[in-house]
Structures are given as structure tokens and as C-alpha cells.
Amino acid sequence: LVDESMPKQRSHRQIPEGYNYTEYHPMEEIYKWMTQIQESNSELVTQHHLGKTIENRTIYYLQISQPSNKPKKIIWMDCGIHAREWISPAFCQWFVKEILQNYKSDAMIRRFLQNLDLYILPVLNVDGYIYSWEAERLWRKNRSPYMNGTCYGTDLNRNFNSSWGSVGVSYNCTSEIFCGSGPESEPETRAVAQFIEKKKTDILCYLTIHSYGQYILTPYGSTTTPPSNNEELMHVAQKAAAALMGKHGTSYKVGSTSSILYSNSGSSRDWAHMIGIPFSYTFELRDNGTHGFTLPSDQIQPTCEETMLAVTTIIDYVDQKYFPGGAVMLTSGTLVLLHGCLKETDLV
Ligand SMILES: *[C@@H]1O[C@H](CO)[C@@H](O)[C@H](O)[C@H]1NC(C)=O
Ligand SMILES: *[C@@H]1O[C@H](CO)[C@@H](O)[C@H](O)[C@H]1NC(C)=O
Ligand SMILES: *[C@@H]1O[C@H](CO)[C@@H](O)[C@H](O)[C@H]1NC(C)=O
Ligand SMILES: *[C@@H]1O[C@H](CO)[C@@H](O)[C@H](O)[C@H]1NC(C)=O
Ligand SMILES: *[C@@H]1O[C@H](CO)[C@@H](O)[C@H](O)[C@H]1NC(C)=O
Ligand SMILES: *[C@@H]1O[C@H](CO)[C@@H](O)[C@H](O)[C@H]1NC(C)=O
Ligand SMILES: [Zn+2]
């Protein structure tokens, strides 16, 4: 609620008015936020049904599209695949707010919105997120029952159809990294995978937001063999990490999951790249272990501010690469990046 008697603190409007982006919100409030954000920004935002969870809740994504009669490409970003990583949904909401607040004044956002539609899924694992709020703060998986309901939860980020079940997983439902009964055994995984599969020729970039550890992770997790466009993937990620560090000095490591974190199979990032989406990254947001999954809410704002810079750096690069016509608006930093990279393009 907005106290109309208070003077406006900000020159730009809060969208929706009064929503506090620097605290964590339970699912019920995020559902309301999604409805309100589309109602108050109907020229740009539409809310779409993606699928249902195992407990029959609706998974929605928001589409930010500037009206246009020319063909556009898609940037996908999902948050909240792991229930306890609350900073992730907080970032997706922040991201949407920032885009809506600034697309008229920020030349970079204005330009990439001419070419790219942004598909944002604020909370993928809805059941797990609610369970983390109401029952067990550190819950990670979804809430599907196994073994006649004596055991709950599949790690949705081990359940995608990318070398499923081969490494860094468990077949025991009691495990945090239980990979499910088969690839895409879970409705949440299927909802994402079927949608991405359908749109894949238009999706240039797949971003999936996690915490914690301060990493930008490239494919793959299931093998140490680098993808064909590894050099470019690394280069863009390093550029993003540098932009991130420029804001508050937070240092991120960049590299493939299998080489700098651990091996895992069935991740959405690997799968997205394997089906042909050229730019696929996992973000592991703050912190690097002090608070871990229970990142204090006073770090939401700095975390989101710095992550915004990293994510828009990636989107801007992708925009420049596929829509070079916008080159008149390049910043000098981006020019250096482009000149350093376009030669070695080797996309799948
Ligand atoms: C938003 O929430 C944070 C954390 O609870 C609080 O410190 C801050 O005062 C709130 N902001 C507004 C405008 O209510
Ligand atoms: C799921 O919800 C829909 C309506 O939203 C209802 O028709 C359906 O019966 C529900 N299914 C289960 C398994 O609860
Ligand atoms: C599940 O329950 C059914 C019926 O009670 C039983 O036949 C089956 O063996 C049980 N399965 C497991 C894995 O416990
Ligand atoms: C997984 O991918 C393989 C090919 O890589 C395909 O044969 C299989 O049908 C896929 N499974 C699902 C559930 O999509
Ligand atoms: C699964 O793991 C639990 C906990 O470690 C163990 O008690 C149980 O025996 C395991 N089940 C199977 C089928 O291995
Ligand atoms: C954790 O991150 C902070 C901020 O970037 C940094 O100062 C610190 O050295 C990092 N600690 C470790 C153990 O990486
Ligand atoms: Zn995670």
C-alpha cells in the first residue's frame, strides 16, 4: 500500500506501486505481483501459463515484448528452480521492475527490446518454494511423492534430458540430488522443456538463476568436453562478471560447471545448450558461504543491482551479435568486446 501523504521518494515509479523489492516475498504475494505487473504495464507485459506443478499449482512466466511487426528473438530467464535459493526469485522480480522502469530512458534496454522479447519465469519450483517458506527453510527439490509417499522431491536441475542420470545424481529419493524416475519425469521440468523445445529456434539465450557461490557457469556439467562455442561463452561471461564487480566489488568465478564447481547431469543449462541454444548460463548469486542460502534481505538490493549489470551485459552482447544494425549506439566497451569476439564465432 502507498501512503499518499508521504512525498514521493523516487523520481521513477515503482511498478506495481508500493511493492517492496528489497524483501523476500511468499508465493502468494509473487502471484499477486505478477498479476499487478501485467495490469499496470499492459503495453509491454503479458502473463502466461507455462504448466502445472505436481501439487497442481500454476507456473507462470512473464513476457516483456515491445509491439513490433518485425521478427524478434527471445531471451529466457528462469528463477527459483531450487526452493531455498530465495535471492533467485527476488532477482527475477527486480529484473522485471528495472526493465519496466528504465526502458524508455536507458539506451541499451531500449535498443535490445526492439529486437528481443524477454521471457521471465520468476518461480519455477512453486511447490518447493512454498514448502521452504512454510515447513523447511532449506528445502531444495520439488514436492513429488516417491516410494508410496514415504519420500518427497526430485532435484529439478537433475531431471532434464541431458545425459540424464549419468553423473552427480542419486537414484534414491531421500537424496538432495535425486534425479527423478526418468528424464522429464516431473511436471515442472516438462513444462519448461516442452515450451523451450517449441521455441528453441528463436531463443538465443537461456539464463537460469541460482544461489549461492558467486559463479557464472557455462556448459557443461555432465562432461569436461567444452561446447563448440566455448571461447565466446567464456568471453561473454567474463565481461558480465567484470561489469558485476564494477558495481560493489563482488568477485565471481567464471567457468564450466564441471571444471570449477562439480559434475552434474540433467541440468537445464546443459540441456538448453545441447538442444541448440547458443548462450546458456547458470548464475550462482551471493554469497560465497557466509550466509549461504539464507542471504539476509539487506543484501537483496546490492545483489540485484550487480546481477542486473551482468545479465544486461549478456543480453546486450547477444543483441549486438544478432542485430548488428543497432551499432550506432554501441558504448566503447562493447565495441572492444565485439571486435575481440565476432571473428571466433562458432555457434551450434
Ligand atoms: C522494504 O523491506 C526492507 C526489509 O524488510 C525494509 O528495511 C525497508 O524499510 C522496506 N522498504 C519500504 C519502502 O517499505
Ligand atoms: C487441478 O486443478 C484443476 C483446476 O485448477 C482441477 O480441475 C483439477 O481437478 C486439479 N487436479 C488435481 C489432481 O488436483
Ligand atoms: C506401494 O504400495 C503398494 C500397495 O500397498 C505395494 O504393493 C507396493 O509394494 C508399495 N511400493 C513400495 C515401493 O513400497
Ligand atoms: C531424451 O533425448 C533423447 C535423445 O537425446 C530422446 O531419444 C528421448 O526421447 C528424450 N526423452 C525425453 C523424455 O524427451
Ligand atoms: C536411500 O537412502 C536412505 C538414507 O541414506 C537409506 O536409508 C535407504 O536405504 C536408501 N534406499 C535405497 C533403496 O537405497
Ligand atoms: C567472498 O566474497 C567477498 C566479496 O566479493 C570477497 O571479498 C571474499 O574474498 C570472498 N571470499 C572467498 C572465500 O572467496
Ligand atoms: Zn540451485
Short mmCIF file of C-alpha atoms and ligand atoms in Angstrom, two decimals:
data_model
loop_
_atom_site.label_atom_id
_atom_site.label_comp_id
_atom_site.label_asym_id
_atom_site.label_seq_id
_atom_site.Cartn_x
_atom_site.Cartn_y
_atom_site.Cartn_z
CA LEU A 1 0.00 0.00 0.00
CA VAL A 2 1.12 3.51 -0.72
CA ASP A 3 0.80 6.28 1.81
CA GLU A 4 -0.32 9.17 -0.37
CA SER A 5 0.55 11.69 2.31
CA MET A 6 4.24 10.83 2.00
CA PRO A 7 6.29 12.77 -0.52
CA LYS A 8 7.48 10.63 -3.42
CA GLN A 9 10.97 9.40 -2.66
CA ARG A 10 11.80 8.36 -6.17
CA SER A 11 11.67 10.16 -9.45
CA HIS A 12 10.61 6.97 -11.25
CA ARG A 13 7.52 4.99 -10.41
CA GLN A 14 7.52 1.72 -8.53
CA ILE A 15 5.82 -0.97 -10.57
CA PRO A 16 3.46 -2.05 -9.09
CA GLU A 17 3.23 0.90 -6.74
CA GLY A 18 4.46 0.06 -3.26
CA TYR A 19 5.86 -3.43 -3.83
CA ASN A 20 8.99 -3.84 -1.73
CA TYR A 21 11.71 -5.38 -3.87
CA THR A 22 14.23 -5.45 -1.05
CA GLU A 23 12.49 -8.09 0.99
CA TYR A 24 11.66 -11.71 0.24
CA HIS A 25 8.06 -12.47 -0.68
CA PRO A 26 5.98 -15.59 -0.14
CA MET A 27 4.47 -17.20 -3.25
CA GLU A 28 1.03 -15.73 -2.71
CA GLU A 29 2.50 -12.22 -2.94
CA ILE A 30 4.56 -13.11 -6.00
CA TYR A 31 1.41 -14.41 -7.74
CA LYS A 32 -0.31 -11.10 -6.95
CA TRP A 33 2.73 -9.18 -8.09
CA MET A 34 2.68 -10.98 -11.46
CA THR A 35 -0.97 -10.09 -11.98
CA GLN A 36 -0.42 -6.48 -10.99
CA ILE A 37 2.69 -6.02 -13.05
CA GLN A 38 0.89 -7.10 -16.17
CA GLU A 39 -2.16 -4.96 -15.36
CA SER A 40 -0.13 -1.83 -14.77
CA ASN A 41 2.18 -2.40 -17.75
CA SER A 42 -0.18 -3.96 -20.25
CA GLU A 43 1.52 -2.23 -23.19
CA LEU A 44 4.64 -4.32 -22.56
CA VAL A 45 3.93 -7.24 -20.22
CA THR A 46 1.77 -10.32 -20.59
CA GLN A 47 1.44 -13.16 -18.13
CA HIS A 48 1.31 -16.70 -19.44
CA HIS A 49 0.51 -20.11 -18.09
CA LEU A 50 3.51 -22.40 -18.55
CA GLY A 51 2.23 -25.51 -16.83
CA LYS A 52 1.28 -27.07 -13.50
CA THR A 53 3.31 -28.32 -10.59
CA ILE A 54 2.97 -31.77 -9.09
CA GLU A 55 0.65 -30.24 -6.45
CA ASN A 56 -1.39 -28.65 -9.21
CA ARG A 57 -0.28 -25.05 -8.80
CA THR A 58 0.14 -22.87 -11.86
CA ILE A 59 3.58 -21.92 -13.13
CA TYR A 60 3.51 -18.55 -14.91
CA TYR A 61 6.05 -16.67 -16.93
CA LEU A 62 6.01 -13.01 -17.86
CA GLN A 63 6.69 -11.92 -21.39
CA ILE A 64 8.11 -8.46 -21.92
CA SER A 65 7.62 -7.54 -25.55
CA GLN A 66 7.63 -4.24 -27.27
CA PRO A 67 4.99 -4.19 -30.01
CA SER A 68 6.71 -4.66 -33.35
CA ASN A 69 5.98 -6.06 -36.77
CA LYS A 70 9.43 -7.43 -37.38
CA PRO A 71 10.56 -10.86 -36.22
CA LYS A 72 12.24 -10.89 -32.84
CA LYS A 73 14.34 -13.34 -30.87
CA ILE A 74 13.93 -14.48 -27.27
CA ILE A 75 15.92 -14.27 -24.06
CA TRP A 76 14.76 -16.77 -21.46
CA MET A 77 15.46 -16.44 -17.74
CA ASP A 78 14.13 -18.68 -15.00
CA CYS A 79 14.43 -18.28 -11.27
CA GLY A 80 13.57 -20.43 -8.29
CA ILE A 81 14.23 -23.92 -9.63
CA HIS A 82 15.73 -24.67 -6.23
CA ALA A 83 13.29 -23.80 -3.47
CA ARG A 84 15.67 -22.47 -0.82
CA GLU A 85 17.53 -20.06 -3.10
CA TRP A 86 15.24 -17.14 -2.29
CA ILE A 87 17.51 -14.50 -3.76
CA SER A 88 16.83 -16.00 -7.19
CA PRO A 89 13.07 -15.16 -7.41
CA ALA A 90 13.92 -11.82 -5.81
CA PHE A 91 16.27 -11.15 -8.72
CA CYS A 92 13.76 -12.10 -11.42
CA GLN A 93 11.29 -9.65 -9.89
CA TRP A 94 13.95 -6.96 -9.62
CA PHE A 95 14.94 -7.54 -13.23
CA VAL A 96 11.37 -7.07 -14.48
CA LYS A 97 10.96 -3.92 -12.38
CA GLU A 98 14.22 -2.46 -13.70
CA ILE A 99 13.37 -3.15 -17.33
CA LEU A 100 9.93 -1.57 -16.96
CA GLN A 101 11.23 1.42 -15.05
CA ASN A 102 14.10 2.16 -17.38
CA TYR A 103 13.30 1.01 -20.89
CA LYS A 104 12.39 4.50 -22.01
CA SER A 105 15.44 6.24 -20.57
CA ASP A 106 18.13 3.56 -20.85
CA ALA A 107 19.50 3.40 -24.39
CA MET A 108 20.78 -0.16 -24.07
CA ILE A 109 17.50 -1.58 -22.80
CA ARG A 110 15.55 0.44 -25.35
CA ARG A 111 17.68 -0.97 -28.13
CA PHE A 112 17.61 -4.62 -27.14
CA LEU A 113 13.85 -4.52 -26.60
CA GLN A 114 13.49 -3.60 -30.27
CA ASN A 115 14.99 -6.95 -31.19
CA LEU A 116 14.44 -9.24 -28.25
CA ASP A 117 11.50 -10.40 -26.18
CA LEU A 118 12.26 -11.23 -22.56
CA TYR A 119 10.60 -14.32 -21.10
CA ILE A 120 10.93 -14.31 -17.32
CA LEU A 121 9.85 -17.18 -15.09
CA PRO A 122 10.01 -15.79 -11.53
CA VAL A 123 9.41 -19.06 -9.66
CA LEU A 124 9.77 -22.40 -11.42
CA ASN A 125 9.55 -24.71 -8.41
CA VAL A 126 6.41 -23.21 -6.89
CA ASP A 127 5.57 -26.11 -4.56
CA GLY A 128 9.11 -26.26 -3.24
CA TYR A 129 9.26 -22.51 -2.72
CA ILE A 130 6.07 -22.60 -0.65
CA TYR A 131 7.40 -25.58 1.29
CA SER A 132 10.59 -23.65 2.01
CA TRP A 133 8.52 -20.76 3.42
CA GLU A 134 6.08 -22.86 5.39
CA ALA A 135 7.81 -26.02 6.51
CA GLU A 136 11.50 -26.36 5.87
CA ARG A 137 13.59 -23.29 5.01
CA LEU A 138 16.38 -25.30 3.38
CA TRP A 139 14.15 -27.44 1.15
CA ARG A 140 15.65 -27.69 -2.35
CA LYS A 141 13.62 -30.06 -4.56
CA ASN A 142 10.08 -30.16 -5.86
CA ARG A 143 7.39 -31.98 -3.85
CA SER A 144 6.64 -35.08 -5.86
CA PRO A 145 5.98 -38.17 -3.78
CA TYR A 146 8.03 -41.31 -4.37
CA MET A 147 8.02 -44.71 -2.72
CA ASN A 148 4.30 -44.59 -1.98
CA GLY A 149 4.55 -41.15 -0.48
CA THR A 150 7.24 -42.08 2.01
CA CYS A 151 9.77 -39.87 0.27
CA TYR A 152 9.45 -36.48 -1.40
CA GLY A 153 11.16 -34.45 -4.01
CA THR A 154 13.14 -34.57 -7.23
CA ASP A 155 16.01 -32.20 -7.88
CA LEU A 156 14.57 -30.47 -10.94
CA ASN A 157 18.03 -29.41 -12.00
CA ARG A 158 19.00 -33.08 -12.37
CA ASN A 159 15.80 -34.02 -14.19
CA PHE A 160 16.38 -32.53 -17.66
CA ASN A 161 17.16 -34.72 -20.63
CA SER A 162 20.88 -34.01 -20.84
CA SER A 163 22.94 -37.11 -20.07
CA TRP A 164 20.21 -37.80 -17.52
CA GLY A 165 21.20 -39.93 -14.56
CA SER A 166 24.85 -40.27 -15.54
CA VAL A 167 26.89 -38.20 -13.09
CA GLY A 168 26.39 -36.14 -9.94
CA VAL A 169 22.97 -37.57 -9.16
CA SER A 170 21.28 -40.07 -6.90
CA TYR A 171 18.54 -42.58 -7.67
CA ASN A 172 17.48 -42.50 -4.04
CA CYS A 173 14.57 -40.17 -3.38
CA THR A 174 15.90 -39.29 0.05
CA SER A 175 18.84 -37.56 -1.63
CA GLU A 176 19.05 -33.81 -2.33
CA ILE A 177 20.18 -34.70 -5.85
CA PHE A 178 17.58 -37.35 -6.66
CA CYS A 179 17.20 -37.13 -10.43
CA GLY A 180 13.63 -38.47 -10.67
CA SER A 181 12.39 -41.67 -12.25
CA GLY A 182 13.47 -40.67 -15.76
CA PRO A 183 14.32 -37.62 -17.86
CA GLU A 184 11.50 -35.08 -17.50
CA SER A 185 9.65 -37.28 -15.03
CA GLU A 186 8.50 -34.13 -13.21
CA PRO A 187 5.73 -31.84 -14.46
CA GLU A 188 7.77 -28.71 -13.66
CA THR A 189 10.65 -29.94 -15.83
CA ARG A 190 8.27 -30.92 -18.63
CA ALA A 191 6.56 -27.53 -18.53
CA VAL A 192 9.86 -25.75 -19.12
CA ALA A 193 11.33 -28.29 -21.53
CA GLN A 194 8.29 -28.54 -23.80
CA PHE A 195 8.00 -24.78 -24.02
CA ILE A 196 11.70 -24.20 -24.70
CA GLU A 197 11.77 -27.04 -27.23
CA LYS A 198 8.87 -25.45 -29.11
CA LYS A 199 10.56 -22.03 -29.20
CA LYS A 200 14.17 -23.10 -29.44
CA THR A 201 14.93 -21.72 -32.89
CA ASP A 202 14.05 -18.26 -31.60
CA ILE A 203 15.75 -18.47 -28.20
CA LEU A 204 19.26 -17.04 -28.28
CA CYS A 205 20.00 -17.12 -24.60
CA TYR A 206 18.98 -19.32 -21.67
CA LEU A 207 19.72 -17.98 -18.19
CA THR A 208 18.95 -19.88 -15.03
CA ILE A 209 19.42 -18.15 -11.68
CA HIS A 210 20.58 -19.95 -8.54
CA SER A 211 22.46 -19.27 -5.36
CA TYR A 212 24.95 -19.41 -3.85
CA GLY A 213 28.71 -19.30 -4.57
CA GLN A 214 29.22 -16.33 -6.91
CA TYR A 215 29.73 -18.11 -10.18
CA ILE A 216 28.74 -17.67 -13.80
CA LEU A 217 28.73 -21.22 -15.05
CA THR A 218 28.98 -22.30 -18.66
CA PRO A 219 28.08 -25.69 -20.14
CA TYR A 220 28.71 -28.45 -19.46
CA GLY A 221 28.25 -30.08 -16.10
CA SER A 222 27.99 -33.60 -17.43
CA THR A 223 31.24 -33.65 -19.36
CA THR A 224 34.52 -31.77 -19.34
CA THR A 225 34.49 -31.62 -23.13
CA PRO A 226 33.83 -27.95 -23.89
CA PRO A 227 30.99 -26.86 -26.15
CA SER A 228 31.88 -25.72 -29.67
CA ASN A 229 31.37 -22.05 -28.82
CA ASN A 230 33.21 -22.26 -25.52
CA GLU A 231 35.58 -19.38 -26.17
CA GLU A 232 32.78 -17.00 -26.89
CA LEU A 233 30.70 -18.26 -23.96
CA MET A 234 33.63 -17.67 -21.63
CA HIS A 235 34.43 -14.29 -23.08
CA VAL A 236 30.87 -13.01 -22.62
CA ALA A 237 30.68 -14.44 -19.10
CA GLN A 238 33.94 -12.74 -18.15
CA LYS A 239 32.64 -9.48 -19.50
CA ALA A 240 29.48 -9.97 -17.40
CA ALA A 241 31.49 -10.78 -14.26
CA ALA A 242 33.61 -7.66 -14.79
CA ALA A 243 30.50 -5.49 -15.10
CA LEU A 244 29.11 -7.11 -11.95
CA MET A 245 32.28 -6.46 -10.00
CA GLY A 246 32.27 -2.83 -11.09
CA LYS A 247 29.15 -2.14 -9.03
CA HIS A 248 30.00 -3.31 -5.50
CA GLY A 249 33.32 -5.13 -5.89
CA THR A 250 31.81 -8.62 -5.63
CA SER A 251 34.02 -11.20 -7.24
CA TYR A 252 32.61 -14.02 -9.35
CA LYS A 253 34.33 -17.03 -10.82
CA VAL A 254 33.63 -17.92 -14.43
CA GLY A 255 33.98 -21.34 -15.97
CA SER A 256 32.31 -24.57 -16.90
CA THR A 257 30.33 -26.28 -14.17
CA SER A 258 32.34 -29.48 -14.39
CA SER A 259 35.68 -27.69 -14.18
CA ILE A 260 35.05 -25.12 -11.43
CA LEU A 261 32.14 -26.48 -9.37
CA TYR A 262 31.22 -30.13 -9.67
CA SER A 263 29.95 -32.55 -12.27
CA ASN A 264 26.24 -32.90 -12.69
CA SER A 265 23.92 -34.31 -15.30
CA GLY A 266 20.35 -33.40 -16.19
CA SER A 267 20.76 -29.67 -15.64
CA SER A 268 18.62 -27.22 -17.54
CA ARG A 269 21.69 -25.24 -18.63
CA ASP A 270 23.33 -28.26 -20.28
CA TRP A 271 20.06 -29.29 -21.86
CA ALA A 272 19.36 -25.83 -23.28
CA HIS A 273 22.78 -25.71 -24.90
CA MET A 274 22.54 -29.27 -26.18
CA ILE A 275 19.27 -28.54 -28.00
CA GLY A 276 20.96 -25.66 -29.78
CA ILE A 277 20.52 -22.51 -27.69
CA PRO A 278 23.89 -20.82 -28.17
CA PHE A 279 24.20 -18.80 -24.94
CA SER A 280 23.36 -20.83 -21.88
CA TYR A 281 24.48 -19.86 -18.39
CA THR A 282 23.83 -20.66 -14.76
CA PHE A 283 24.24 -17.82 -12.28
CA GLU A 284 25.08 -18.65 -8.69
CA LEU A 285 24.36 -15.41 -6.85
CA ARG A 286 25.68 -14.20 -3.46
CA ASP A 287 27.12 -15.02 -1.20
CA ASN A 288 30.23 -17.18 -1.09
CA GLY A 289 29.34 -19.07 2.05
CA THR A 290 28.89 -16.68 4.96
CA HIS A 291 25.08 -16.89 4.92
CA GLY A 292 24.65 -19.28 2.03
CA PHE A 293 21.01 -19.87 1.12
CA THR A 294 19.74 -17.60 3.90
CA LEU A 295 21.14 -14.42 2.42
CA PRO A 296 19.95 -11.52 4.62
CA SER A 297 17.40 -9.24 3.00
CA ASP A 298 19.69 -6.24 3.32
CA GLN A 299 21.77 -7.88 0.57
CA ILE A 300 18.89 -8.18 -1.89
CA GLN A 301 19.39 -4.73 -3.33
CA PRO A 302 23.17 -4.84 -3.85
CA THR A 303 22.94 -8.41 -5.15
CA CYS A 304 20.23 -7.48 -7.64
CA GLU A 305 21.97 -4.27 -8.71
CA GLU A 306 25.20 -6.04 -9.55
CA THR A 307 23.46 -9.05 -11.15
CA MET A 308 21.42 -6.69 -13.31
CA LEU A 309 24.66 -5.40 -14.82
CA ALA A 310 25.91 -8.90 -15.55
CA VAL A 311 22.66 -10.06 -17.11
CA THR A 312 22.21 -6.96 -19.26
CA THR A 313 25.82 -7.27 -20.40
CA ILE A 314 24.99 -10.73 -21.75
CA ILE A 315 21.73 -9.61 -23.33
CA ASP A 316 23.42 -6.60 -24.90
CA TYR A 317 26.15 -8.80 -26.37
CA VAL A 318 23.59 -11.18 -27.84
CA ASP A 319 21.61 -8.26 -29.24
CA GLN A 320 24.69 -6.71 -30.87
CA LYS A 321 25.70 -10.00 -32.34
CA TYR A 322 22.38 -10.98 -33.91
CA PHE A 323 21.11 -7.47 -34.65
CA PRO A 324 24.25 -5.56 -35.62
CA GLY A 325 22.15 -2.75 -37.10
CA GLY A 326 21.97 -1.15 -33.67
CA ALA A 327 25.71 -0.47 -33.75
CA VAL A 328 25.34 3.33 -33.72
CA MET A 329 24.51 3.13 -30.05
CA LEU A 330 27.46 0.99 -29.01
CA THR A 331 29.43 2.03 -26.00
CA SER A 332 33.19 1.96 -26.38
CA GLY A 333 33.43 -1.00 -24.02
CA THR A 334 31.08 -3.03 -26.14
CA LEU A 335 32.99 -2.18 -29.29
CA VAL A 336 36.15 -3.65 -27.84
CA LEU A 337 34.22 -6.78 -26.92
CA LEU A 338 32.70 -7.11 -30.35
CA HIS A 339 35.96 -6.68 -32.17
CA GLY A 340 37.58 -9.22 -29.91
CA CYS A 341 34.90 -11.80 -30.41
CA LEU A 342 33.00 -11.80 -33.61
CA LYS A 343 35.90 -13.38 -35.53
CA GLU A 344 35.80 -16.51 -33.45
CA THR A 345 32.10 -17.11 -33.70
CA ASP A 346 31.32 -20.78 -33.75
CA LEU A 347 27.72 -21.28 -32.82
CA VAL A 348 25.83 -24.53 -32.68
C1 LIG B 1 11.42 -2.95 2.46
O1 LIG B 1 11.81 -4.05 3.26
C2 LIG B 1 13.03 -3.84 3.92
C3 LIG B 1 13.40 -5.15 4.59
O2 LIG B 1 12.36 -5.61 5.39
C4 LIG B 1 12.90 -2.68 4.91
O3 LIG B 1 14.12 -2.46 5.56
C5 LIG B 1 12.51 -1.43 4.12
O4 LIG B 1 12.27 -0.36 5.02
C6 LIG B 1 11.26 -1.68 3.29
N1 LIG B 1 11.05 -0.56 2.42
C7 LIG B 1 9.89 0.08 2.35
C8 LIG B 1 9.84 1.22 1.40
O5 LIG B 1 8.92 -0.25 3.00
C1 LIG B 2 -6.00 -29.34 -10.64
O1 LIG B 2 -6.70 -28.11 -10.72
C2 LIG B 2 -7.71 -28.08 -11.71
C3 LIG B 2 -8.32 -26.71 -11.73
O2 LIG B 2 -7.36 -25.73 -11.49
C4 LIG B 2 -8.74 -29.13 -11.37
O3 LIG B 2 -9.69 -29.15 -12.41
C5 LIG B 2 -8.07 -30.49 -11.26
O4 LIG B 2 -9.01 -31.44 -10.85
C6 LIG B 2 -6.94 -30.45 -10.27
N1 LIG B 2 -6.23 -31.72 -10.28
C7 LIG B 2 -5.80 -32.30 -9.18
C8 LIG B 2 -5.05 -33.58 -9.37
O5 LIG B 2 -5.97 -31.84 -8.06
C1 LIG B 3 3.43 -49.29 -2.52
O1 LIG B 3 2.19 -49.74 -2.01
C2 LIG B 3 1.64 -50.84 -2.70
C3 LIG B 3 0.25 -51.11 -2.17
O2 LIG B 3 0.24 -51.03 -0.76
C4 LIG B 3 2.59 -52.03 -2.56
O3 LIG B 3 2.07 -53.14 -3.29
C5 LIG B 3 3.95 -51.63 -3.11
O4 LIG B 3 4.89 -52.68 -2.88
C6 LIG B 3 4.46 -50.39 -2.43
N1 LIG B 3 5.69 -49.97 -3.08
C7 LIG B 3 6.77 -49.55 -2.42
C8 LIG B 3 7.94 -49.11 -3.25
O5 LIG B 3 6.83 -49.51 -1.22
C1 LIG B 4 15.72 -37.54 -24.43
O1 LIG B 4 16.61 -37.35 -25.52
C2 LIG B 4 16.74 -38.50 -26.32
C3 LIG B 4 17.72 -38.19 -27.44
O2 LIG B 4 18.81 -37.49 -26.94
C4 LIG B 4 15.41 -38.91 -26.92
O3 LIG B 4 15.56 -40.09 -27.62
C5 LIG B 4 14.39 -39.09 -25.81
O4 LIG B 4 13.12 -39.31 -26.37
C6 LIG B 4 14.33 -37.86 -24.91
N1 LIG B 4 13.45 -38.10 -23.80
C7 LIG B 4 12.51 -37.24 -23.46
C8 LIG B 4 11.70 -37.59 -22.24
O5 LIG B 4 12.31 -36.20 -24.04
C1 LIG B 5 18.08 -44.32 0.44
O1 LIG B 5 18.84 -43.54 1.35
C2 LIG B 5 18.41 -43.70 2.68
C3 LIG B 5 19.18 -42.67 3.52
O2 LIG B 5 20.55 -42.74 3.25
C4 LIG B 5 18.67 -45.14 3.12
O3 LIG B 5 18.22 -45.32 4.43
C5 LIG B 5 17.89 -46.07 2.19
O4 LIG B 5 18.19 -47.40 2.49
C6 LIG B 5 18.24 -45.80 0.74
N1 LIG B 5 17.35 -46.57 -0.12
C7 LIG B 5 17.79 -47.30 -1.10
C8 LIG B 5 16.76 -48.01 -1.91
O5 LIG B 5 18.99 -47.42 -1.35
C1 LIG B 6 33.77 -13.71 -0.76
O1 LIG B 6 33.31 -12.58 -1.49
C2 LIG B 6 33.81 -11.36 -0.98
C3 LIG B 6 33.16 -10.25 -1.77
O2 LIG B 6 33.37 -10.41 -3.13
C4 LIG B 6 35.33 -11.34 -1.09
O3 LIG B 6 35.82 -10.15 -0.52
C5 LIG B 6 35.90 -12.53 -0.34
O4 LIG B 6 37.28 -12.60 -0.53
C6 LIG B 6 35.26 -13.81 -0.81
N1 LIG B 6 35.70 -14.93 -0.01
C7 LIG B 6 36.05 -16.09 -0.54
C8 LIG B 6 36.41 -17.14 0.46
O5 LIG B 6 36.05 -16.31 -1.72
ZN ZN B 7 20.45 -24.09 -7.16
#
